[in-house]
Every structure is written in C-alpha cells, then in structure tokens.
Amino acid sequence: MVTIERIAQFVATQAAGDHSGHDLAHIQRVVNLSDYLVGFYPEVDQTVVLAAAWTHDVLDEKLVSDPARLRRLRQELTTCYQTAGLDPAQITAVYAIIDHLSYAKNLRNHWTLTLAGQLVQDADRLDAIGAVGIGRAFYYGASTGAPMFDPALPPRENLDHAAYRQVTPVINHFYEKLFRLGDLMNTPEAKRIAQERTAVMRQFVAEFKAEWQFGASQDN
Ligand code: ADP
Ligand code: NI
C-alpha cells in the first residue's frame, strides 16, 4: 500500500523555512492542482503524479546548490519513496518528472515529459500565475533585492538559463515569463485555467503601470 502522507511529511521538513516562494503552501497548491488535473485522466497513475507533485521542488537548484548535499538529499528521497511503498518503476517515473519539469531546465532543452509529468508541470506553472502568481513574483523579487519596476529597463527576450536567473524588475518578469506560461500549458483544462489567471495578471500590470506613472507626464 502506498502512503503519500509519508512523502508529505518528508517534504514538510525540507520546505520549512523557505523564503523564496517554494514554501509548503506552494507545494500543497501544486498537489491540489495536480490531483484536480489527474481526475481528467483515469489512465494515469495517480500515485506517481502525487509523489512527483509533493517532491517536485525538493532537489531544486535554487534551494540546494551544494552537490554533496544534493546527492545526500537524493538518497534520502529515494528511501522516502520506498518507505511510502512506491515500487521501482514508480520511483523511476517520479524521478523522470522531477528531474525535467522546471521552467529553468526547459529554457534550452525541451524535455518530453510523460502525461503524468505534463500534469504536474501544468500544476506548477498554474501556481506561478494569477493572483497567487503575482504574490509569488513580488515575494521572490524581494528575496533577490529586485526593484518592483523600472520604466527605463525594457523586458528581455530569449532568455537562457543564466539570464533567467539574473535579477530583473518584478514587472519585467511578467513579460519575460508569466504572460507566456498560458501558451506553454500541456493540457486543455490547464490552458483554460491559465487564460483566466493570465487575464487577472494583465489587468494588474496595466493598473500597476498606470498608478506608477500617475501625474508623471504633467508639469508640476
Ligand atoms: P521553476 O521552479 O519552474 O524553475 P522558478 O523556481 O524559477 O520556476 O520560479 C519560482 C517562482 O518564483 C515562480 O512563481 C516565479 O514566477 C518566481 N520567479 C522566478 N524568477 C523570478 C524573477 N526574476 N522575478 C520575480 N519572480 C520570479
Ligand atoms: Ni514548484
């Protein structure tokens, strides 16, 4: 029998104290979204989807940079999957997802994910957009010391991995990534939700810029 609860406990310990927007609440939302999306695909192994959703950020490059620590964590994670009752094929399937899912890893290569992986990727991307996405962008921006907005700095195009990780005004991040995510969704239901969430962000950014520039064109 598989007990996803064990995996959840492992992740709760790992995610404690995160201040980059990858906290446990993000993980929980991705799990909920993944659980919702997998409901459209009864043929997909729900255990693989949920295990991947819970653990998709455990080995993230931003959270763990030391290679030795990364190796140790990976071993602990494998043990955790085994203890939870996943069989070897399920563990391989989960690693294939979490090793290739992130936006940063797909800037240069376009990894082909299994349908299970596509669902978790959609869930992770949905949590980056909409009202929560706006909140996360400012939260992340603050953690890197980024300014909210700088009208003199236009958004950049065709970012590679290094450019993606450079500090950029938070409003630029909407153009450089967040407004594009809707078109990158794998599944129809995620595309539908993304459209609603993108509209929320577009309205927010338009209002933000209008307020920022309020009165600026008038002579004082
Ligand atoms: P992924 O895990 O898919 O590679 P990231 O870890 O880069 O994605 O992003 C995690 C969260 O931080 C997302 O909500 C994303 O929008 C936000 N974020 C990433 N880079 C920036 C940035 N330069 N400015 C503002 N928010 C950012
Ligand atoms: Ni994530």
Short mmCIF file of C-alpha atoms and ligand atoms in Angstrom, two decimals:
data_model
loop_
_atom_site.label_atom_id
_atom_site.label_comp_id
_atom_site.label_asym_id
_atom_site.label_seq_id
_atom_site.Cartn_x
_atom_site.Cartn_y
_atom_site.Cartn_z
CA MET A 1 0.00 0.00 0.00
CA VAL A 2 1.25 3.50 -0.81
CA THR A 3 1.13 6.18 1.87
CA ILE A 4 1.58 9.56 0.27
CA GLU A 5 1.34 11.01 3.78
CA ARG A 6 4.91 9.81 4.46
CA ILE A 7 6.17 11.73 1.45
CA ALA A 8 4.23 14.79 2.58
CA GLN A 9 5.92 14.61 6.00
CA PHE A 10 9.39 14.38 4.44
CA VAL A 11 8.68 17.42 2.27
CA ALA A 12 7.24 19.39 5.18
CA THR A 13 10.57 19.02 6.99
CA GLN A 14 12.55 20.03 3.89
CA ALA A 15 10.43 23.05 2.98
CA ALA A 16 10.33 24.53 6.48
CA GLY A 17 11.93 27.96 6.48
CA ASP A 18 11.89 28.56 2.73
CA HIS A 19 11.61 32.22 1.80
CA SER A 20 11.86 32.03 -1.99
CA GLY A 21 8.23 31.18 -2.72
CA HIS A 22 8.81 27.42 -2.66
CA ASP A 23 7.31 27.02 0.77
CA LEU A 24 4.99 24.23 1.83
CA ALA A 25 1.93 26.24 0.82
CA HIS A 26 3.21 26.32 -2.81
CA ILE A 27 3.76 22.57 -2.70
CA GLN A 28 0.29 21.99 -1.25
CA ARG A 29 -1.33 24.09 -4.00
CA VAL A 30 0.62 22.16 -6.68
CA VAL A 31 -0.53 18.89 -5.10
CA ASN A 32 -4.16 20.10 -5.11
CA LEU A 33 -3.95 21.28 -8.73
CA SER A 34 -2.25 18.03 -9.80
CA ASP A 35 -4.91 16.00 -8.03
CA TYR A 36 -7.59 18.00 -9.85
CA LEU A 37 -5.93 17.67 -13.27
CA VAL A 38 -5.28 13.91 -12.95
CA GLY A 39 -9.05 13.50 -12.46
CA PHE A 40 -9.38 14.10 -16.22
CA TYR A 41 -7.01 11.19 -16.97
CA PRO A 42 -8.08 7.96 -15.22
CA GLU A 43 -5.38 6.05 -17.14
CA VAL A 44 -2.59 7.98 -15.39
CA ASP A 45 -1.03 6.57 -12.20
CA GLN A 46 -2.26 8.95 -9.52
CA THR A 47 0.42 7.81 -7.08
CA VAL A 48 3.19 8.85 -9.47
CA VAL A 49 1.50 12.23 -10.03
CA LEU A 50 1.04 12.96 -6.33
CA ALA A 51 4.51 11.76 -5.34
CA ALA A 52 6.03 13.97 -8.05
CA ALA A 53 3.86 16.94 -7.08
CA TRP A 54 4.88 16.66 -3.41
CA THR A 55 8.59 16.36 -4.19
CA HIS A 56 9.00 18.46 -7.36
CA ASP A 57 10.99 21.20 -5.60
CA VAL A 58 12.99 19.10 -3.11
CA LEU A 59 16.07 18.96 -5.37
CA ASP A 60 15.58 22.42 -6.92
CA GLU A 61 18.78 24.22 -7.98
CA LYS A 62 17.79 27.39 -6.12
CA LEU A 63 17.15 25.59 -2.86
CA VAL A 64 20.10 23.19 -2.88
CA SER A 65 23.31 24.27 -4.60
CA ASP A 66 25.91 22.14 -2.79
CA PRO A 67 26.50 18.94 -4.87
CA ALA A 68 27.26 16.78 -1.82
CA ARG A 69 24.09 17.90 -0.08
CA LEU A 70 22.15 17.29 -3.30
CA ARG A 71 23.45 13.70 -3.51
CA ARG A 72 22.53 13.07 0.12
CA LEU A 73 19.06 14.51 -0.33
CA ARG A 74 18.51 12.38 -3.40
CA GLN A 75 19.33 9.25 -1.44
CA GLU A 76 17.01 10.31 1.37
CA LEU A 77 14.29 10.98 -1.18
CA THR A 78 14.66 7.52 -2.74
CA THR A 79 14.41 5.96 0.73
CA CYS A 80 11.35 8.07 1.39
CA TYR A 81 9.63 6.85 -1.82
CA GLN A 82 10.49 3.24 -0.89
CA THR A 83 9.19 3.62 2.66
CA ALA A 84 5.99 5.14 1.30
CA GLY A 85 5.51 1.96 -0.75
CA LEU A 86 6.32 3.07 -4.30
CA ASP A 87 7.65 0.26 -6.49
CA PRO A 88 10.89 0.72 -8.51
CA ALA A 89 9.04 1.54 -11.75
CA GLN A 90 7.03 4.23 -9.97
CA ILE A 91 10.19 5.69 -8.42
CA THR A 92 11.86 5.84 -11.86
CA ALA A 93 8.72 7.52 -13.24
CA VAL A 94 8.72 10.11 -10.45
CA TYR A 95 12.41 10.97 -10.94
CA ALA A 96 11.86 11.32 -14.69
CA ILE A 97 9.30 14.00 -13.83
CA ILE A 98 11.03 15.96 -11.08
CA ASP A 99 14.40 15.98 -12.88
CA HIS A 100 12.96 17.62 -16.01
CA LEU A 101 9.92 19.63 -15.02
CA SER A 102 11.20 23.07 -14.08
CA TYR A 103 10.92 26.14 -16.27
CA ALA A 104 14.61 26.85 -15.94
CA LYS A 105 15.54 23.34 -17.12
CA ASN A 106 13.35 23.75 -20.21
CA LEU A 107 14.76 27.04 -21.48
CA ARG A 108 17.44 25.43 -23.67
CA ASN A 109 16.23 21.80 -23.92
CA HIS A 110 12.61 20.88 -24.30
CA TRP A 111 12.26 17.73 -22.27
CA THR A 112 9.47 15.40 -23.28
CA LEU A 113 7.51 14.52 -20.19
CA THR A 114 5.12 11.62 -19.66
CA LEU A 115 1.46 12.58 -19.36
CA ALA A 116 1.84 12.28 -15.57
CA GLY A 117 4.74 14.73 -15.79
CA GLN A 118 2.82 17.11 -18.02
CA LEU A 119 0.07 17.32 -15.41
CA VAL A 120 2.48 18.19 -12.60
CA GLN A 121 4.27 20.69 -14.84
CA ASP A 122 0.93 22.34 -15.65
CA ALA A 123 0.07 22.45 -11.94
CA ASP A 124 3.45 24.02 -11.06
CA ARG A 125 3.06 26.60 -13.83
CA LEU A 126 -0.53 27.41 -12.87
CA ASP A 127 0.70 28.27 -9.38
CA ALA A 128 3.10 30.82 -10.90
CA ILE A 129 0.27 32.82 -12.50
CA GLY A 130 -2.92 34.59 -11.44
CA ALA A 131 -3.35 36.34 -8.09
CA VAL A 132 -1.08 33.89 -6.27
CA GLY A 133 1.46 34.19 -9.09
CA ILE A 134 1.51 37.97 -8.63
CA GLY A 135 2.13 37.50 -4.92
CA ARG A 136 4.90 34.98 -5.54
CA ALA A 137 6.63 37.18 -8.09
CA PHE A 138 6.89 40.10 -5.65
CA TYR A 139 7.89 37.76 -2.83
CA TYR A 140 10.65 36.24 -4.97
CA GLY A 141 11.71 39.68 -6.23
CA ALA A 142 12.07 40.93 -2.67
CA SER A 143 14.18 37.88 -1.76
CA THR A 144 16.67 38.82 -4.51
CA GLY A 145 16.54 42.58 -3.89
CA ALA A 146 14.92 43.29 -7.25
CA PRO A 147 13.14 46.62 -7.80
CA MET A 148 9.39 46.38 -8.41
CA PHE A 149 9.56 48.33 -11.64
CA ASP A 150 11.97 50.42 -13.69
CA PRO A 151 10.45 52.04 -16.79
CA ALA A 152 13.98 52.59 -18.18
CA LEU A 153 14.68 48.84 -18.30
CA PRO A 154 12.64 47.06 -21.01
CA PRO A 155 11.84 43.35 -20.57
CA ARG A 156 14.43 40.99 -22.11
CA GLU A 157 13.78 38.46 -24.90
CA ASN A 158 15.03 34.88 -25.46
CA LEU A 159 16.45 34.29 -22.02
CA ASP A 160 18.90 31.49 -21.48
CA HIS A 161 19.32 29.87 -18.08
CA ALA A 162 21.89 32.38 -16.78
CA ALA A 163 19.86 35.39 -17.96
CA TYR A 164 16.72 33.91 -16.41
CA ARG A 165 18.47 33.82 -13.04
CA GLN A 166 19.69 37.44 -13.22
CA VAL A 167 17.89 39.99 -11.09
CA THR A 168 15.19 41.72 -13.12
CA PRO A 169 12.47 44.20 -12.11
CA VAL A 170 9.44 42.23 -10.95
CA ILE A 171 7.15 43.79 -13.57
CA ASN A 172 9.57 42.61 -16.30
CA HIS A 173 9.23 39.05 -15.03
CA PHE A 174 5.59 39.12 -16.15
CA TYR A 175 6.67 39.79 -19.75
CA GLU A 176 9.74 37.57 -19.60
CA LYS A 177 7.89 34.55 -18.23
CA LEU A 178 4.47 34.80 -16.61
CA PHE A 179 2.43 36.08 -19.59
CA ARG A 180 3.96 33.28 -21.70
CA LEU A 181 3.07 30.38 -19.46
CA GLY A 182 -0.53 30.07 -20.70
CA ASP A 183 0.67 29.09 -24.18
CA LEU A 184 3.02 26.50 -22.69
CA MET A 185 0.36 24.52 -20.82
CA ASN A 186 0.23 20.84 -21.83
CA THR A 187 -3.42 20.03 -21.20
CA PRO A 188 -6.71 21.70 -22.25
CA GLU A 189 -8.01 22.16 -18.70
CA ALA A 190 -4.78 23.82 -17.57
CA LYS A 191 -4.94 26.10 -20.64
CA ARG A 192 -8.47 27.11 -19.67
CA ILE A 193 -7.49 27.98 -16.09
CA ALA A 194 -4.36 29.73 -17.36
CA GLN A 195 -6.44 32.02 -19.57
CA GLU A 196 -8.43 33.25 -16.58
CA ARG A 197 -5.32 33.71 -14.44
CA THR A 198 -3.43 35.49 -17.23
CA ALA A 199 -6.29 37.97 -17.62
CA VAL A 200 -6.00 38.76 -13.88
CA MET A 201 -2.26 39.42 -14.26
CA ARG A 202 -2.66 41.57 -17.37
CA GLN A 203 -5.21 43.75 -15.62
CA PHE A 204 -2.94 44.01 -12.58
CA VAL A 205 0.14 45.02 -14.60
CA ALA A 206 -1.83 47.61 -16.61
CA GLU A 207 -3.18 49.14 -13.37
CA PHE A 208 0.27 48.99 -11.73
CA LYS A 209 1.89 50.93 -14.57
CA ALA A 210 -0.93 53.47 -14.68
CA GLU A 211 -0.54 54.15 -10.95
CA TRP A 212 3.28 54.26 -11.21
CA GLN A 213 3.13 56.87 -13.92
CA PHE A 214 0.22 58.82 -12.46
CA GLY A 215 0.84 62.52 -12.91
CA ALA A 216 4.34 61.95 -14.29
CA SER A 217 3.54 63.49 -17.67
CA GLN A 218 2.12 66.66 -16.12
CA ASP A 219 4.27 69.72 -15.37
CA ASN A 220 4.43 70.21 -11.62
P1 ADP B 1 10.79 26.81 -11.81
O1 ADP B 1 10.81 26.15 -10.43
O2 ADP B 1 9.69 26.30 -12.68
O3 ADP B 1 12.14 26.82 -12.47
P2 ADP B 1 11.24 29.23 -10.61
O4 ADP B 1 11.74 28.44 -9.45
O5 ADP B 1 12.20 29.96 -11.43
O6 ADP B 1 10.41 28.29 -11.55
O7 ADP B 1 10.16 30.21 -10.08
C1 ADP B 1 9.53 30.04 -8.84
C2 ADP B 1 8.66 31.24 -8.54
O8 ADP B 1 9.43 32.42 -8.45
C3 ADP B 1 7.62 31.50 -9.62
O9 ADP B 1 6.42 31.94 -9.05
C4 ADP B 1 8.28 32.56 -10.46
O10 ADP B 1 7.36 33.35 -11.16
C5 ADP B 1 9.03 33.35 -9.43
N1 ADP B 1 10.21 33.96 -10.05
C6 ADP B 1 11.25 33.35 -10.66
N2 ADP B 1 12.13 34.25 -11.15
C7 ADP B 1 11.63 35.46 -10.83
C8 ADP B 1 12.07 36.81 -11.04
N3 ADP B 1 13.21 37.10 -11.69
N4 ADP B 1 11.30 37.83 -10.57
C9 ADP B 1 10.14 37.57 -9.91
N5 ADP B 1 9.67 36.31 -9.66
C10 ADP B 1 10.40 35.29 -10.11
NI NI B 2 7.26 24.49 -7.75
#
